[in-house]
Amino acid sequence: MCVCDSGLTAVSTYLLTKELWSAGAGLFAACFIAIVPGYISRSVAGSYDNEGIAIFALQFTYYLWVKSVKTGSIFWACLAALSYFYMVSAWGGYVFIINLIPLHVFALLVMGRYSNRLFTSYTAFYILGLLFSMQIPFVGFQPIRTSEHMAASGVFVLLIAISALKYIQSFLSKAEFKYFFVFAALATAGLVFCTVVALTYAGVIAPWSGRFYSLWDTGYAKIHIPIIASVSEHQPTTWFSFFFDLHILVTTFPVGLWYCIKEINDERVFVVLYAISAVYFAGVMVRLMLTLTPVVCILSGVAFSRLLELFLKEEDNPMQDSDDASDSTNMYDKLQK
């Protein structure tokens, strides 16, 4: 089972990198994730760990999300929600998906990259993903009652509000719309904040868990939840672990990140956010090195692909062209004689 999912992980990594950059970069990324120690340590035959299955679901969900953002198709958004449902049933790390995708949408909104494609993709994904995830017994009503899922709900409300403002903008003058936008934004933000605080205080929404606090404060678990701190996988990651799990990809990963930032678009904003958040969480907890490894392979594939494009590009040789032209002229003269 783990071997099969490892092969599918390589395929999904290829598809995701192809959507983000090119087919050549996708082949490099698939080769890297097939041999990198940071992933094969959890995907070898005999381990039977649910995390080996979850990384395939993680990568495939991200591929379908990027595909839906590029096309604006409800079909791809629905497939992304189905893949997310599979991820929820496999591993509790699904919270990483349901926070990273809203972060991507929020970043695009802040950058002024709102589009109908984005609205269609996220609304379809969020609604179906929410309904599907609540069908898993150990999840239940957590997506609407825990603080870890509130970011996705907030971005959903924000996206609908912005789309409504875009519609109202066609009926108002520029000065009227500016006044209305400021008033509506402040009122909506205040209302959402007060509602979340009131529901949390009333006990309807559960507060942040200790495992979440331990991601932001490395000393929190040692003081308040010693059983979490006692597990070796929950310790902060050492520099040695980065080099042992990623090898040469540690050096090429920033190059691919730089290329994506240099040639930014809607899809590459996602991989940049994925890389930055994964680097932080992998540094906080050894276990989360597993979530960093795929994006390191993706960006290293971009770096190697770009490098080969630069050094293996065929350059025109002006001397050779002139020699060929003179030879053809001489041949033509001989035929005339």
Short mmCIF file of C-alpha atoms in Angstrom, two decimals:
data_model
loop_
_atom_site.label_atom_id
_atom_site.label_comp_id
_atom_site.label_asym_id
_atom_site.label_seq_id
_atom_site.Cartn_x
_atom_site.Cartn_y
_atom_site.Cartn_z
CA MET A 1 0.00 0.00 0.00
CA CYS A 2 2.74 2.46 0.94
CA VAL A 3 4.73 1.61 -2.19
CA CYS A 4 1.66 2.24 -4.36
CA ASP A 5 0.99 5.57 -2.67
CA SER A 6 4.65 6.52 -3.04
CA GLY A 7 4.35 6.05 -6.80
CA LEU A 8 1.15 8.08 -6.84
CA THR A 9 2.90 10.80 -4.83
CA ALA A 10 5.57 11.05 -7.53
CA VAL A 11 2.86 11.32 -10.20
CA SER A 12 0.92 13.98 -8.29
CA THR A 13 4.14 15.94 -7.67
CA TYR A 14 4.85 15.85 -11.39
CA LEU A 15 1.36 17.12 -12.21
CA LEU A 16 1.53 19.91 -9.63
CA THR A 17 4.98 21.10 -10.77
CA LYS A 18 3.90 20.94 -14.41
CA GLU A 19 0.97 23.26 -13.62
CA LEU A 20 3.23 25.63 -11.69
CA TRP A 21 6.18 25.71 -14.11
CA SER A 22 6.80 23.14 -16.88
CA ALA A 23 6.83 19.44 -17.72
CA GLY A 24 10.63 19.30 -17.41
CA ALA A 25 10.51 20.72 -13.90
CA GLY A 26 7.79 18.20 -13.09
CA LEU A 27 10.02 15.29 -14.11
CA PHE A 28 12.83 16.58 -11.92
CA ALA A 29 10.44 17.02 -8.96
CA ALA A 30 9.02 13.50 -9.38
CA CYS A 31 12.55 12.03 -9.44
CA PHE A 32 13.54 13.99 -6.34
CA ILE A 33 10.54 12.97 -4.24
CA ALA A 34 11.10 9.34 -5.24
CA ILE A 35 14.56 9.28 -3.61
CA VAL A 36 14.64 12.05 -0.99
CA PRO A 37 15.11 10.64 2.55
CA GLY A 38 12.61 13.09 4.05
CA TYR A 39 9.78 11.25 2.30
CA ILE A 40 10.98 7.67 1.77
CA SER A 41 11.47 7.31 5.53
CA ARG A 42 7.65 7.36 5.82
CA SER A 43 6.74 5.56 2.62
CA VAL A 44 8.81 2.36 2.52
CA ALA A 45 7.11 -1.02 2.30
CA GLY A 46 6.30 -2.35 5.74
CA SER A 47 5.81 0.98 7.52
CA TYR A 48 2.04 1.16 6.90
CA ASP A 49 1.90 4.72 8.22
CA ASN A 50 -1.10 6.87 7.36
CA GLU A 51 1.27 9.77 6.66
CA GLY A 52 2.57 7.94 3.59
CA ILE A 53 -0.96 7.97 2.20
CA ALA A 54 -1.59 11.54 3.32
CA ILE A 55 1.27 13.12 1.35
CA PHE A 56 -0.22 11.80 -1.88
CA ALA A 57 -3.61 13.26 -0.88
CA LEU A 58 -1.89 16.53 0.07
CA GLN A 59 -0.09 16.90 -3.26
CA PHE A 60 -3.06 15.81 -5.34
CA THR A 61 -5.39 18.24 -3.55
CA TYR A 62 -2.95 21.07 -4.21
CA TYR A 63 -2.69 20.06 -7.88
CA LEU A 64 -6.46 20.11 -8.29
CA TRP A 65 -6.70 23.44 -6.46
CA VAL A 66 -4.09 25.06 -8.70
CA LYS A 67 -5.85 23.60 -11.73
CA SER A 68 -9.19 25.02 -10.61
CA VAL A 69 -7.68 28.48 -9.99
CA LYS A 70 -6.10 28.50 -13.46
CA THR A 71 -9.28 27.42 -15.26
CA GLY A 72 -12.04 28.72 -12.97
CA SER A 73 -13.83 25.42 -13.51
CA ILE A 74 -16.31 24.06 -10.97
CA PHE A 75 -15.34 20.57 -12.13
CA TRP A 76 -11.76 20.92 -10.89
CA ALA A 77 -12.91 22.60 -7.68
CA CYS A 78 -15.24 19.67 -6.96
CA LEU A 79 -12.41 17.21 -7.57
CA ALA A 80 -10.23 19.23 -5.18
CA ALA A 81 -12.96 18.94 -2.53
CA LEU A 82 -13.13 15.16 -3.07
CA SER A 83 -9.35 14.87 -2.74
CA TYR A 84 -9.54 16.98 0.42
CA PHE A 85 -12.16 14.56 1.76
CA TYR A 86 -9.69 11.72 1.20
CA MET A 87 -7.00 13.70 3.02
CA VAL A 88 -9.31 14.33 5.99
CA SER A 89 -10.03 10.61 6.28
CA ALA A 90 -6.30 9.77 6.14
CA TRP A 91 -4.48 12.20 8.44
CA GLY A 92 -5.15 14.96 10.95
CA GLY A 93 -2.71 17.16 9.05
CA TYR A 94 -5.59 18.11 6.76
CA VAL A 95 -5.73 21.32 8.82
CA PHE A 96 -2.65 22.41 6.86
CA ILE A 97 -4.69 22.30 3.62
CA ILE A 98 -7.74 24.10 4.97
CA ASN A 99 -5.54 26.94 6.23
CA LEU A 100 -3.07 27.19 3.33
CA ILE A 101 -5.71 27.42 0.58
CA PRO A 102 -7.58 30.26 2.37
CA LEU A 103 -4.22 31.97 2.92
CA HIS A 104 -3.61 31.75 -0.82
CA VAL A 105 -7.02 33.30 -1.55
CA PHE A 106 -6.47 36.05 1.02
CA ALA A 107 -3.03 36.87 -0.40
CA LEU A 108 -4.48 37.15 -3.91
CA LEU A 109 -7.19 39.49 -2.61
CA VAL A 110 -4.60 41.68 -0.86
CA MET A 111 -2.50 41.76 -4.05
CA GLY A 112 -5.53 42.94 -6.04
CA ARG A 113 -5.78 39.70 -8.02
CA TYR A 114 -9.47 39.03 -7.44
CA SER A 115 -11.14 37.26 -10.36
CA ASN A 116 -14.28 35.31 -11.12
CA ARG A 117 -12.09 32.22 -11.46
CA LEU A 118 -10.92 32.62 -7.87
CA PHE A 119 -14.47 33.18 -6.59
CA THR A 120 -15.81 30.10 -8.37
CA SER A 121 -12.93 27.86 -7.30
CA TYR A 122 -12.88 28.75 -3.62
CA THR A 123 -16.63 28.89 -2.99
CA ALA A 124 -17.17 25.48 -4.63
CA PHE A 125 -14.16 23.96 -2.84
CA TYR A 126 -15.03 25.37 0.58
CA ILE A 127 -18.72 24.40 0.59
CA LEU A 128 -18.18 20.85 -0.71
CA GLY A 129 -15.02 20.34 1.36
CA LEU A 130 -16.84 21.45 4.50
CA LEU A 131 -19.74 19.07 3.90
CA PHE A 132 -17.48 16.16 2.96
CA SER A 133 -15.12 16.58 5.91
CA MET A 134 -18.02 16.54 8.38
CA GLN A 135 -18.88 13.01 7.23
CA ILE A 136 -15.72 11.61 8.83
CA PRO A 137 -16.64 10.32 12.32
CA PHE A 138 -13.56 11.56 14.18
CA VAL A 139 -13.96 15.03 12.62
CA GLY A 140 -17.70 15.56 13.02
CA PHE A 141 -18.63 19.20 13.59
CA GLN A 142 -15.05 20.39 14.16
CA PRO A 143 -14.93 22.34 10.84
CA ILE A 144 -17.59 24.73 12.17
CA ARG A 145 -16.77 24.60 15.88
CA THR A 146 -13.00 24.85 16.23
CA SER A 147 -10.71 27.84 15.88
CA GLU A 148 -8.35 26.02 13.51
CA HIS A 149 -11.05 26.13 10.80
CA MET A 150 -12.22 29.72 11.32
CA ALA A 151 -9.71 31.20 8.85
CA ALA A 152 -11.34 29.28 5.99
CA SER A 153 -14.78 30.52 7.03
CA GLY A 154 -13.54 34.10 7.37
CA VAL A 155 -11.98 34.09 3.90
CA PHE A 156 -15.19 32.61 2.49
CA VAL A 157 -17.23 35.49 3.95
CA LEU A 158 -14.61 38.02 2.80
CA LEU A 159 -14.63 36.67 -0.76
CA ILE A 160 -18.43 36.90 -0.96
CA ALA A 161 -18.29 40.46 0.44
CA ILE A 162 -15.72 41.53 -2.15
CA SER A 163 -17.71 39.99 -4.99
CA ALA A 164 -20.79 41.87 -3.76
CA LEU A 165 -18.77 45.10 -3.67
CA LYS A 166 -17.58 44.48 -7.22
CA TYR A 167 -21.21 44.17 -8.27
CA ILE A 168 -22.29 47.31 -6.38
CA GLN A 169 -19.36 49.24 -7.87
CA SER A 170 -21.12 49.29 -11.24
CA PHE A 171 -24.00 51.33 -9.76
CA LEU A 172 -22.00 53.91 -7.77
CA SER A 173 -19.63 56.71 -8.64
CA LYS A 174 -15.96 56.45 -7.69
CA ALA A 175 -16.31 58.75 -4.65
CA GLU A 176 -19.47 57.03 -3.43
CA PHE A 177 -17.95 53.60 -3.83
CA LYS A 178 -14.82 54.62 -1.91
CA TYR A 179 -16.91 55.81 1.05
CA PHE A 180 -19.14 52.74 0.91
CA PHE A 181 -16.15 50.38 0.67
CA VAL A 182 -14.43 51.83 3.76
CA PHE A 183 -17.63 51.74 5.79
CA ALA A 184 -18.57 48.21 4.67
CA ALA A 185 -15.06 46.83 5.26
CA LEU A 186 -14.83 48.22 8.80
CA ALA A 187 -18.35 47.13 9.67
CA THR A 188 -17.89 43.61 8.29
CA ALA A 189 -14.50 43.11 9.98
CA GLY A 190 -15.86 44.36 13.30
CA LEU A 191 -18.96 42.17 13.05
CA VAL A 192 -16.99 39.03 12.19
CA PHE A 193 -14.45 39.64 14.98
CA CYS A 194 -17.14 40.30 17.62
CA THR A 195 -19.12 37.24 16.49
CA VAL A 196 -16.09 34.92 16.72
CA VAL A 197 -15.10 36.29 20.14
CA ALA A 198 -18.66 35.96 21.47
CA LEU A 199 -19.08 32.40 20.16
CA THR A 200 -15.69 31.39 21.58
CA TYR A 201 -16.53 32.93 24.96
CA ALA A 202 -19.91 31.14 24.93
CA GLY A 203 -18.23 27.81 24.23
CA VAL A 204 -19.79 27.31 20.78
CA ILE A 205 -16.38 27.61 19.08
CA ALA A 206 -13.60 25.66 20.77
CA PRO A 207 -10.45 27.69 21.57
CA TRP A 208 -7.05 26.97 20.05
CA SER A 209 -5.67 23.58 21.05
CA GLY A 210 -2.40 23.04 22.88
CA ARG A 211 -0.92 21.35 19.82
CA PHE A 212 -1.60 24.56 17.86
CA TYR A 213 0.01 26.76 20.53
CA SER A 214 3.08 24.52 20.51
CA LEU A 215 3.63 25.39 16.83
CA TRP A 216 4.02 29.08 17.67
CA ASP A 217 5.70 28.76 21.05
CA THR A 218 8.20 25.90 21.21
CA GLY A 219 8.27 26.07 25.02
CA TYR A 220 4.50 25.90 25.47
CA ALA A 221 4.18 22.12 25.32
CA LYS A 222 7.10 21.59 27.71
CA ILE A 223 5.30 23.66 30.36
CA HIS A 224 1.62 22.89 29.79
CA ILE A 225 1.51 19.54 27.91
CA PRO A 226 4.59 17.49 28.86
CA ILE A 227 3.33 14.36 27.07
CA ILE A 228 3.54 16.17 23.70
CA ALA A 229 7.01 17.54 24.47
CA SER A 230 8.23 14.07 25.49
CA VAL A 231 7.81 12.70 21.95
CA SER A 232 11.03 13.06 19.97
CA GLU A 233 9.17 13.91 16.75
CA HIS A 234 7.68 16.98 18.44
CA GLN A 235 11.06 18.54 19.19
CA PRO A 236 12.42 21.52 17.20
CA THR A 237 14.34 20.47 14.09
CA THR A 238 18.13 20.67 14.09
CA TRP A 239 20.21 21.86 11.14
CA PHE A 240 21.60 18.36 10.80
CA SER A 241 18.09 17.01 10.17
CA PHE A 242 17.53 19.41 7.29
CA PHE A 243 20.69 18.27 5.51
CA PHE A 244 20.14 14.61 6.35
CA ASP A 245 16.54 14.60 5.04
CA LEU A 246 16.95 16.89 2.02
CA HIS A 247 20.64 16.61 0.99
CA ILE A 248 21.57 18.87 -1.96
CA LEU A 249 17.96 20.06 -2.34
CA VAL A 250 18.59 22.38 0.62
CA THR A 251 20.79 24.53 -1.63
CA THR A 252 18.65 24.42 -4.79
CA PHE A 253 15.30 24.99 -3.05
CA PRO A 254 15.86 28.78 -2.53
CA VAL A 255 16.79 29.14 -6.22
CA GLY A 256 13.47 27.71 -7.35
CA LEU A 257 11.67 29.93 -4.84
CA TRP A 258 13.45 32.98 -6.28
CA TYR A 259 12.44 32.06 -9.83
CA CYS A 260 8.79 31.68 -8.77
CA ILE A 261 8.84 35.08 -7.06
CA LYS A 262 10.56 36.66 -10.07
CA GLU A 263 7.91 35.32 -12.50
CA ILE A 264 4.94 35.50 -10.14
CA ASN A 265 1.34 34.69 -11.09
CA ASP A 266 -1.75 33.42 -9.28
CA GLU A 267 -0.52 29.82 -9.09
CA ARG A 268 3.02 30.66 -8.05
CA VAL A 269 1.74 32.81 -5.19
CA PHE A 270 0.41 29.53 -3.82
CA VAL A 271 3.72 27.67 -3.99
CA VAL A 272 5.56 30.63 -2.43
CA LEU A 273 3.16 30.62 0.54
CA TYR A 274 3.41 26.83 0.72
CA ALA A 275 7.21 27.01 0.87
CA ILE A 276 7.39 29.77 3.50
CA SER A 277 4.82 28.18 5.82
CA ALA A 278 6.29 24.68 5.41
CA VAL A 279 9.82 25.91 6.22
CA TYR A 280 8.58 27.56 9.41
CA PHE A 281 6.59 24.56 10.65
CA ALA A 282 9.36 22.11 9.76
CA GLY A 283 11.74 24.19 11.85
CA VAL A 284 9.37 24.08 14.82
CA MET A 285 8.69 20.33 14.79
CA VAL A 286 10.72 17.43 13.39
CA ARG A 287 7.60 15.54 12.35
CA LEU A 288 6.53 18.35 10.01
CA MET A 289 9.64 17.87 7.88
CA LEU A 290 7.31 15.54 5.96
CA THR A 291 5.21 18.52 4.79
CA LEU A 292 8.30 20.49 3.75
CA THR A 293 9.84 17.75 1.60
CA PRO A 294 7.30 17.88 -1.30
CA VAL A 295 7.59 21.64 -1.83
CA VAL A 296 11.39 21.42 -1.63
CA CYS A 297 11.29 18.82 -4.42
CA ILE A 298 8.95 21.04 -6.47
CA LEU A 299 11.11 24.16 -6.20
CA SER A 300 14.33 22.21 -6.71
CA GLY A 301 12.78 20.78 -9.88
CA VAL A 302 12.09 24.35 -11.03
CA ALA A 303 15.70 25.33 -10.28
CA PHE A 304 17.26 22.38 -12.14
CA SER A 305 14.91 22.81 -15.09
CA ARG A 306 15.75 26.49 -15.39
CA LEU A 307 19.45 25.74 -15.06
CA LEU A 308 19.37 23.22 -17.90
CA GLU A 309 17.40 25.63 -20.07
CA LEU A 310 20.19 28.19 -19.66
CA PHE A 311 23.20 25.92 -20.22
CA LEU A 312 21.81 23.48 -22.82
CA LYS A 313 20.21 26.10 -25.05
CA GLU A 314 21.38 25.84 -28.66
CA GLU A 315 23.00 29.11 -29.72
CA ASP A 316 23.18 30.27 -33.31
CA ASN A 317 26.72 30.22 -34.73
CA PRO A 318 27.15 33.18 -37.12
CA MET A 319 30.41 31.74 -38.59
CA GLN A 320 28.72 28.45 -39.41
CA ASP A 321 25.77 30.28 -40.99
CA SER A 322 28.12 32.37 -43.19
CA ASP A 323 30.04 29.24 -44.27
CA ASP A 324 26.79 27.49 -45.19
CA ALA A 325 25.65 30.53 -47.17
CA SER A 326 28.94 30.75 -49.10
CA ASP A 327 28.87 27.02 -49.90
CA SER A 328 25.35 27.28 -51.26
CA THR A 329 26.35 30.34 -53.37
CA ASN A 330 29.34 28.50 -54.86
CA MET A 331 27.19 25.51 -55.66
CA TYR A 332 24.64 27.75 -57.37
CA ASP A 333 27.40 29.39 -59.47
CA LYS A 334 28.75 26.00 -60.58
CA LEU A 335 25.30 24.88 -61.65
CA GLN A 336 24.85 28.07 -63.67
CA LYS A 337 28.14 27.42 -65.51
#
